[in-house]
Amino acid sequence: MRRQITFLTVLLAFIALFSLTGCIFSPDDDTGPPPGNEPPEYDPPYTKEQVLTNLKIAYEEMDINGYRDCLHPDYKFLFIPEEGDQLGIPNGYFERAEDLEVMERTFSGNSHTTEEGTQPGLQSISISGWDIAGVWQQESANHPYFPGAYRALYNIYMMYSEIGGEHTLTIESEQLFYVEPVEELQDDGTTRTHWYIIGQQDILSE
């Protein structure tokens, strides 16, 4: 069976599971694929584009450590306002810790429990579209969440395949990504700019 969903729908599904069971995975439910022998390779995020490429790799490899490394300490995921209000999400966004909790459980491959019983975890994530639309633009100093950050719109098409192959979840979405530069010390004592994702915003496609 094939279902078309957005980034937001995926997150809302996991929020619902949190409210039902508190901790949706147990150690005995580790039905996901074993971890790979070698961690994925990431190039240093010396450009805006590279940190988004690294995020794509982290999704494809279901690598929570690589995903975490892409996020700025002040990262926020902004929900569509109507959905955030409906669910009573404070301020209409997830902060970094909340987002990482959801994604760690998503990437784990573990089964989870709902009111309908035990559901399979994710086996793989494949991405066939991860394309910037337009150019990077800098936000004003008055932006309510990311003042002075750079933003770009990305068109994303990815497929989540559940263990057993019975279900696939197709995500076709527009996402706004916001990035910020951070000057970091190098081994030779010099500094160099690294880019981190400080925000992601779900967009309603028409």
JSON list of C-alpha atoms in Angstrom, two decimals, residues 1-141:
[
{"chain": "A", "resi": 1, "resn": "MET", "atom": "CA", "xyz": [0.00, 0.00, 0.00]},
{"chain": "A", "resi": 2, "resn": "ARG", "atom": "CA", "xyz": [1.29, 3.49, -0.85]},
{"chain": "A", "resi": 3, "resn": "ARG", "atom": "CA", "xyz": [0.34, 6.59, 1.09]},
{"chain": "A", "resi": 4, "resn": "GLN", "atom": "CA", "xyz": [1.33, 10.17, 0.28]},
{"chain": "A", "resi": 5, "resn": "ILE", "atom": "CA", "xyz": [2.19, 12.29, 3.30]},
{"chain": "A", "resi": 6, "resn": "THR", "atom": "CA", "xyz": [4.21, 15.38, 4.18]},
{"chain": "A", "resi": 7, "resn": "PHE", "atom": "CA", "xyz": [6.95, 16.04, 6.70]},
{"chain": "A", "resi": 8, "resn": "LEU", "atom": "CA", "xyz": [4.31, 17.42, 9.03]},
{"chain": "A", "resi": 9, "resn": "THR", "atom": "CA", "xyz": [2.18, 14.29, 8.84]},
{"chain": "A", "resi": 10, "resn": "VAL", "atom": "CA", "xyz": [5.15, 12.13, 9.82]},
{"chain": "A", "resi": 11, "resn": "LEU", "atom": "CA", "xyz": [5.86, 14.28, 12.86]},
{"chain": "A", "resi": 12, "resn": "LEU", "atom": "CA", "xyz": [2.20, 14.40, 13.88]},
{"chain": "A", "resi": 13, "resn": "ALA", "atom": "CA", "xyz": [2.01, 10.62, 13.74]},
{"chain": "A", "resi": 14, "resn": "PHE", "atom": "CA", "xyz": [4.87, 10.31, 16.19]},
{"chain": "A", "resi": 15, "resn": "ILE", "atom": "CA", "xyz": [3.40, 12.99, 18.45]},
{"chain": "A", "resi": 16, "resn": "ALA", "atom": "CA", "xyz": [0.21, 10.94, 18.63]},
{"chain": "A", "resi": 17, "resn": "LEU", "atom": "CA", "xyz": [2.23, 7.88, 19.58]},
{"chain": "A", "resi": 18, "resn": "PHE", "atom": "CA", "xyz": [3.99, 9.78, 22.35]},
{"chain": "A", "resi": 19, "resn": "SER", "atom": "CA", "xyz": [0.66, 10.78, 23.86]},
{"chain": "A", "resi": 20, "resn": "LEU", "atom": "CA", "xyz": [-0.63, 7.21, 23.75]},
{"chain": "A", "resi": 21, "resn": "THR", "atom": "CA", "xyz": [2.26, 5.34, 25.28]},
{"chain": "A", "resi": 22, "resn": "GLY", "atom": "CA", "xyz": [4.84, 7.75, 26.65]},
{"chain": "A", "resi": 23, "resn": "CYS", "atom": "CA", "xyz": [7.77, 5.64, 25.50]},
{"chain": "A", "resi": 24, "resn": "ILE", "atom": "CA", "xyz": [6.73, 4.05, 22.23]},
{"chain": "A", "resi": 25, "resn": "PHE", "atom": "CA", "xyz": [9.65, 1.66, 21.90]},
{"chain": "A", "resi": 26, "resn": "SER", "atom": "CA", "xyz": [10.88, -0.99, 24.29]},
{"chain": "A", "resi": 27, "resn": "PRO", "atom": "CA", "xyz": [14.24, -2.81, 24.25]},
{"chain": "A", "resi": 28, "resn": "ASP", "atom": "CA", "xyz": [12.45, -6.01, 23.21]},
{"chain": "A", "resi": 29, "resn": "ASP", "atom": "CA", "xyz": [11.00, -4.36, 20.09]},
{"chain": "A", "resi": 30, "resn": "ASP", "atom": "CA", "xyz": [14.30, -3.94, 18.28]},
{"chain": "A", "resi": 31, "resn": "THR", "atom": "CA", "xyz": [13.08, -5.29, 14.96]},
{"chain": "A", "resi": 32, "resn": "GLY", "atom": "CA", "xyz": [15.00, -2.82, 12.85]},
{"chain": "A", "resi": 33, "resn": "PRO", "atom": "CA", "xyz": [17.99, -3.54, 10.65]},
{"chain": "A", "resi": 34, "resn": "PRO", "atom": "CA", "xyz": [21.35, -3.93, 12.38]},
{"chain": "A", "resi": 35, "resn": "PRO", "atom": "CA", "xyz": [23.59, -0.88, 12.30]},
{"chain": "A", "resi": 36, "resn": "GLY", "atom": "CA", "xyz": [26.14, -0.69, 9.52]},
{"chain": "A", "resi": 37, "resn": "ASN", "atom": "CA", "xyz": [29.76, -1.50, 10.15]},
{"chain": "A", "resi": 38, "resn": "GLU", "atom": "CA", "xyz": [31.00, 1.87, 8.92]},
{"chain": "A", "resi": 39, "resn": "PRO", "atom": "CA", "xyz": [29.42, 5.24, 9.72]},
{"chain": "A", "resi": 40, "resn": "PRO", "atom": "CA", "xyz": [28.47, 7.41, 6.74]},
{"chain": "A", "resi": 41, "resn": "GLU", "atom": "CA", "xyz": [31.04, 9.89, 5.47]},
{"chain": "A", "resi": 42, "resn": "TYR", "atom": "CA", "xyz": [30.18, 13.57, 5.60]},
{"chain": "A", "resi": 43, "resn": "ASP", "atom": "CA", "xyz": [32.13, 16.45, 4.15]},
{"chain": "A", "resi": 44, "resn": "PRO", "atom": "CA", "xyz": [32.66, 19.41, 6.48]},
{"chain": "A", "resi": 45, "resn": "PRO", "atom": "CA", "xyz": [29.77, 21.89, 6.17]},
{"chain": "A", "resi": 46, "resn": "TYR", "atom": "CA", "xyz": [31.86, 24.71, 4.73]},
{"chain": "A", "resi": 47, "resn": "THR", "atom": "CA", "xyz": [28.96, 25.85, 2.53]},
{"chain": "A", "resi": 48, "resn": "LYS", "atom": "CA", "xyz": [25.21, 26.25, 2.94]},
{"chain": "A", "resi": 49, "resn": "GLU", "atom": "CA", "xyz": [24.61, 23.57, 0.34]},
{"chain": "A", "resi": 50, "resn": "GLN", "atom": "CA", "xyz": [26.91, 21.08, 2.05]},
{"chain": "A", "resi": 51, "resn": "VAL", "atom": "CA", "xyz": [25.04, 21.09, 5.35]},
{"chain": "A", "resi": 52, "resn": "LEU", "atom": "CA", "xyz": [21.83, 20.31, 3.43]},
{"chain": "A", "resi": 53, "resn": "THR", "atom": "CA", "xyz": [23.63, 17.53, 1.56]},
{"chain": "A", "resi": 54, "resn": "ASN", "atom": "CA", "xyz": [24.77, 16.13, 4.90]},
{"chain": "A", "resi": 55, "resn": "LEU", "atom": "CA", "xyz": [21.19, 16.21, 6.17]},
{"chain": "A", "resi": 56, "resn": "LYS", "atom": "CA", "xyz": [20.08, 14.26, 3.10]},
{"chain": "A", "resi": 57, "resn": "ILE", "atom": "CA", "xyz": [22.77, 11.64, 3.75]},
{"chain": "A", "resi": 58, "resn": "ALA", "atom": "CA", "xyz": [21.68, 11.37, 7.39]},
{"chain": "A", "resi": 59, "resn": "TYR", "atom": "CA", "xyz": [18.10, 10.68, 6.28]},
{"chain": "A", "resi": 60, "resn": "GLU", "atom": "CA", "xyz": [19.16, 8.07, 3.73]},
{"chain": "A", "resi": 61, "resn": "GLU", "atom": "CA", "xyz": [21.46, 6.35, 6.21]},
{"chain": "A", "resi": 62, "resn": "MET", "atom": "CA", "xyz": [18.98, 6.79, 9.10]},
{"chain": "A", "resi": 63, "resn": "ASP", "atom": "CA", "xyz": [21.95, 8.17, 11.03]},
{"chain": "A", "resi": 64, "resn": "ILE", "atom": "CA", "xyz": [20.90, 10.13, 14.10]},
{"chain": "A", "resi": 65, "resn": "ASN", "atom": "CA", "xyz": [24.46, 11.23, 14.86]},
{"chain": "A", "resi": 66, "resn": "GLY", "atom": "CA", "xyz": [24.91, 12.72, 11.41]},
{"chain": "A", "resi": 67, "resn": "TYR", "atom": "CA", "xyz": [21.47, 14.31, 11.66]},
{"chain": "A", "resi": 68, "resn": "ARG", "atom": "CA", "xyz": [22.32, 15.82, 15.04]},
{"chain": "A", "resi": 69, "resn": "ASP", "atom": "CA", "xyz": [25.58, 17.25, 13.71]},
{"chain": "A", "resi": 70, "resn": "CYS", "atom": "CA", "xyz": [23.67, 19.25, 11.08]},
{"chain": "A", "resi": 71, "resn": "LEU", "atom": "CA", "xyz": [21.56, 21.13, 13.62]},
{"chain": "A", "resi": 72, "resn": "HIS", "atom": "CA", "xyz": [22.43, 24.45, 15.25]},
{"chain": "A", "resi": 73, "resn": "PRO", "atom": "CA", "xyz": [21.98, 24.54, 19.06]},
{"chain": "A", "resi": 74, "resn": "ASP", "atom": "CA", "xyz": [19.03, 26.94, 18.57]},
{"chain": "A", "resi": 75, "resn": "TYR", "atom": "CA", "xyz": [17.33, 24.82, 15.90]},
{"chain": "A", "resi": 76, "resn": "LYS", "atom": "CA", "xyz": [13.54, 24.93, 15.58]},
{"chain": "A", "resi": 77, "resn": "PHE", "atom": "CA", "xyz": [11.09, 23.02, 13.38]},
{"chain": "A", "resi": 78, "resn": "LEU", "atom": "CA", "xyz": [8.14, 25.29, 12.57]},
{"chain": "A", "resi": 79, "resn": "PHE", "atom": "CA", "xyz": [4.77, 23.64, 12.14]},
{"chain": "A", "resi": 80, "resn": "ILE", "atom": "CA", "xyz": [2.01, 24.84, 9.86]},
{"chain": "A", "resi": 81, "resn": "PRO", "atom": "CA", "xyz": [0.19, 27.24, 12.24]},
{"chain": "A", "resi": 82, "resn": "GLU", "atom": "CA", "xyz": [-3.23, 25.60, 11.98]},
{"chain": "A", "resi": 83, "resn": "GLU", "atom": "CA", "xyz": [-1.82, 22.16, 12.78]},
{"chain": "A", "resi": 84, "resn": "GLY", "atom": "CA", "xyz": [0.29, 23.45, 15.64]},
{"chain": "A", "resi": 85, "resn": "ASP", "atom": "CA", "xyz": [-2.75, 25.16, 17.17]},
{"chain": "A", "resi": 86, "resn": "GLN", "atom": "CA", "xyz": [-4.88, 22.05, 16.74]},
{"chain": "A", "resi": 87, "resn": "LEU", "atom": "CA", "xyz": [-2.37, 19.89, 18.59]},
{"chain": "A", "resi": 88, "resn": "GLY", "atom": "CA", "xyz": [-1.61, 22.46, 21.25]},
{"chain": "A", "resi": 89, "resn": "ILE", "atom": "CA", "xyz": [2.11, 22.51, 20.47]},
{"chain": "A", "resi": 90, "resn": "PRO", "atom": "CA", "xyz": [3.64, 25.34, 22.53]},
{"chain": "A", "resi": 91, "resn": "ASN", "atom": "CA", "xyz": [4.69, 28.24, 20.31]},
{"chain": "A", "resi": 92, "resn": "GLY", "atom": "CA", "xyz": [3.94, 26.18, 17.20]},
{"chain": "A", "resi": 93, "resn": "TYR", "atom": "CA", "xyz": [7.40, 24.64, 16.92]},
{"chain": "A", "resi": 94, "resn": "PHE", "atom": "CA", "xyz": [9.68, 21.87, 18.10]},
{"chain": "A", "resi": 95, "resn": "GLU", "atom": "CA", "xyz": [12.97, 22.82, 19.66]},
{"chain": "A", "resi": 96, "resn": "ARG", "atom": "CA", "xyz": [16.14, 20.87, 18.89]},
{"chain": "A", "resi": 97, "resn": "ALA", "atom": "CA", "xyz": [15.78, 18.32, 21.70]},
{"chain": "A", "resi": 98, "resn": "GLU", "atom": "CA", "xyz": [12.18, 17.50, 20.77]},
{"chain": "A", "resi": 99, "resn": "ASP", "atom": "CA", "xyz": [13.01, 17.14, 17.09]},
{"chain": "A", "resi": 100, "resn": "LEU", "atom": "CA", "xyz": [15.96, 14.86, 17.88]},
{"chain": "A", "resi": 101, "resn": "GLU", "atom": "CA", "xyz": [13.78, 12.66, 20.08]},
{"chain": "A", "resi": 102, "resn": "VAL", "atom": "CA", "xyz": [11.31, 12.14, 17.26]},
{"chain": "A", "resi": 103, "resn": "MET", "atom": "CA", "xyz": [14.00, 11.51, 14.66]},
{"chain": "A", "resi": 104, "resn": "GLU", "atom": "CA", "xyz": [15.97, 9.13, 16.88]},
{"chain": "A", "resi": 105, "resn": "ARG", "atom": "CA", "xyz": [12.86, 6.99, 17.27]},
{"chain": "A", "resi": 106, "resn": "THR", "atom": "CA", "xyz": [12.14, 7.28, 13.55]},
{"chain": "A", "resi": 107, "resn": "PHE", "atom": "CA", "xyz": [15.63, 6.18, 12.56]},
{"chain": "A", "resi": 108, "resn": "SER", "atom": "CA", "xyz": [15.79, 3.37, 15.11]},
{"chain": "A", "resi": 109, "resn": "GLY", "atom": "CA", "xyz": [13.88, 0.88, 12.94]},
{"chain": "A", "resi": 110, "resn": "ASN", "atom": "CA", "xyz": [12.09, -0.35, 16.05]},
{"chain": "A", "resi": 111, "resn": "SER", "atom": "CA", "xyz": [8.46, -1.37, 16.03]},
{"chain": "A", "resi": 112, "resn": "HIS", "atom": "CA", "xyz": [5.99, 0.80, 17.92]},
{"chain": "A", "resi": 113, "resn": "THR", "atom": "CA", "xyz": [2.64, 0.35, 19.61]},
{"chain": "A", "resi": 114, "resn": "THR", "atom": "CA", "xyz": [-0.56, 2.14, 18.71]},
{"chain": "A", "resi": 115, "resn": "GLU", "atom": "CA", "xyz": [-4.21, 1.63, 19.64]},
{"chain": "A", "resi": 116, "resn": "GLU", "atom": "CA", "xyz": [-4.36, -0.73, 16.64]},
{"chain": "A", "resi": 117, "resn": "GLY", "atom": "CA", "xyz": [-1.51, -2.91, 17.90]},
{"chain": "A", "resi": 118, "resn": "THR", "atom": "CA", "xyz": [2.17, -3.27, 17.12]},
{"chain": "A", "resi": 119, "resn": "GLN", "atom": "CA", "xyz": [3.29, -1.51, 13.96]},
{"chain": "A", "resi": 120, "resn": "PRO", "atom": "CA", "xyz": [6.55, -2.18, 12.07]},
{"chain": "A", "resi": 121, "resn": "GLY", "atom": "CA", "xyz": [9.42, 0.26, 12.21]},
{"chain": "A", "resi": 122, "resn": "LEU", "atom": "CA", "xyz": [11.17, 1.81, 9.25]},
{"chain": "A", "resi": 123, "resn": "GLN", "atom": "CA", "xyz": [13.54, -0.29, 7.21]},
{"chain": "A", "resi": 124, "resn": "SER", "atom": "CA", "xyz": [14.84, 2.35, 4.82]},
{"chain": "A", "resi": 125, "resn": "ILE", "atom": "CA", "xyz": [14.48, 5.91, 3.57]},
{"chain": "A", "resi": 126, "resn": "SER", "atom": "CA", "xyz": [15.16, 6.65, -0.09]},
{"chain": "A", "resi": 127, "resn": "ILE", "atom": "CA", "xyz": [15.33, 10.15, -1.56]},
{"chain": "A", "resi": 128, "resn": "SER", "atom": "CA", "xyz": [14.81, 10.87, -5.24]},
{"chain": "A", "resi": 129, "resn": "GLY", "atom": "CA", "xyz": [14.32, 14.62, -4.93]},
{"chain": "A", "resi": 130, "resn": "TRP", "atom": "CA", "xyz": [16.28, 17.07, -2.75]},
{"chain": "A", "resi": 131, "resn": "ASP", "atom": "CA", "xyz": [16.56, 20.20, -4.87]},
{"chain": "A", "resi": 132, "resn": "ILE", "atom": "CA", "xyz": [16.92, 23.86, -4.06]},
{"chain": "A", "resi": 133, "resn": "ALA", "atom": "CA", "xyz": [14.31, 26.11, -5.67]},
{"chain": "A", "resi": 134, "resn": "GLY", "atom": "CA", "xyz": [15.83, 29.51, -6.32]},
{"chain": "A", "resi": 135, "resn": "VAL", "atom": "CA", "xyz": [18.69, 31.02, -4.34]},
{"chain": "A", "resi": 136, "resn": "TRP", "atom": "CA", "xyz": [19.64, 31.62, -0.74]},
{"chain": "A", "resi": 137, "resn": "GLN", "atom": "CA", "xyz": [18.24, 34.83, 0.75]},
{"chain": "A", "resi": 138, "resn": "GLN", "atom": "CA", "xyz": [19.12, 36.50, 4.02]},
{"chain": "A", "resi": 139, "resn": "GLU", "atom": "CA", "xyz": [16.40, 37.20, 6.56]},
{"chain": "A", "resi": 140, "resn": "SER", "atom": "CA", "xyz": [16.07, 40.61, 8.15]},
{"chain": "A", "resi": 141, "resn": "ALA", "atom": "CA", "xyz": [17.11, 41.33, 11.70]}
]
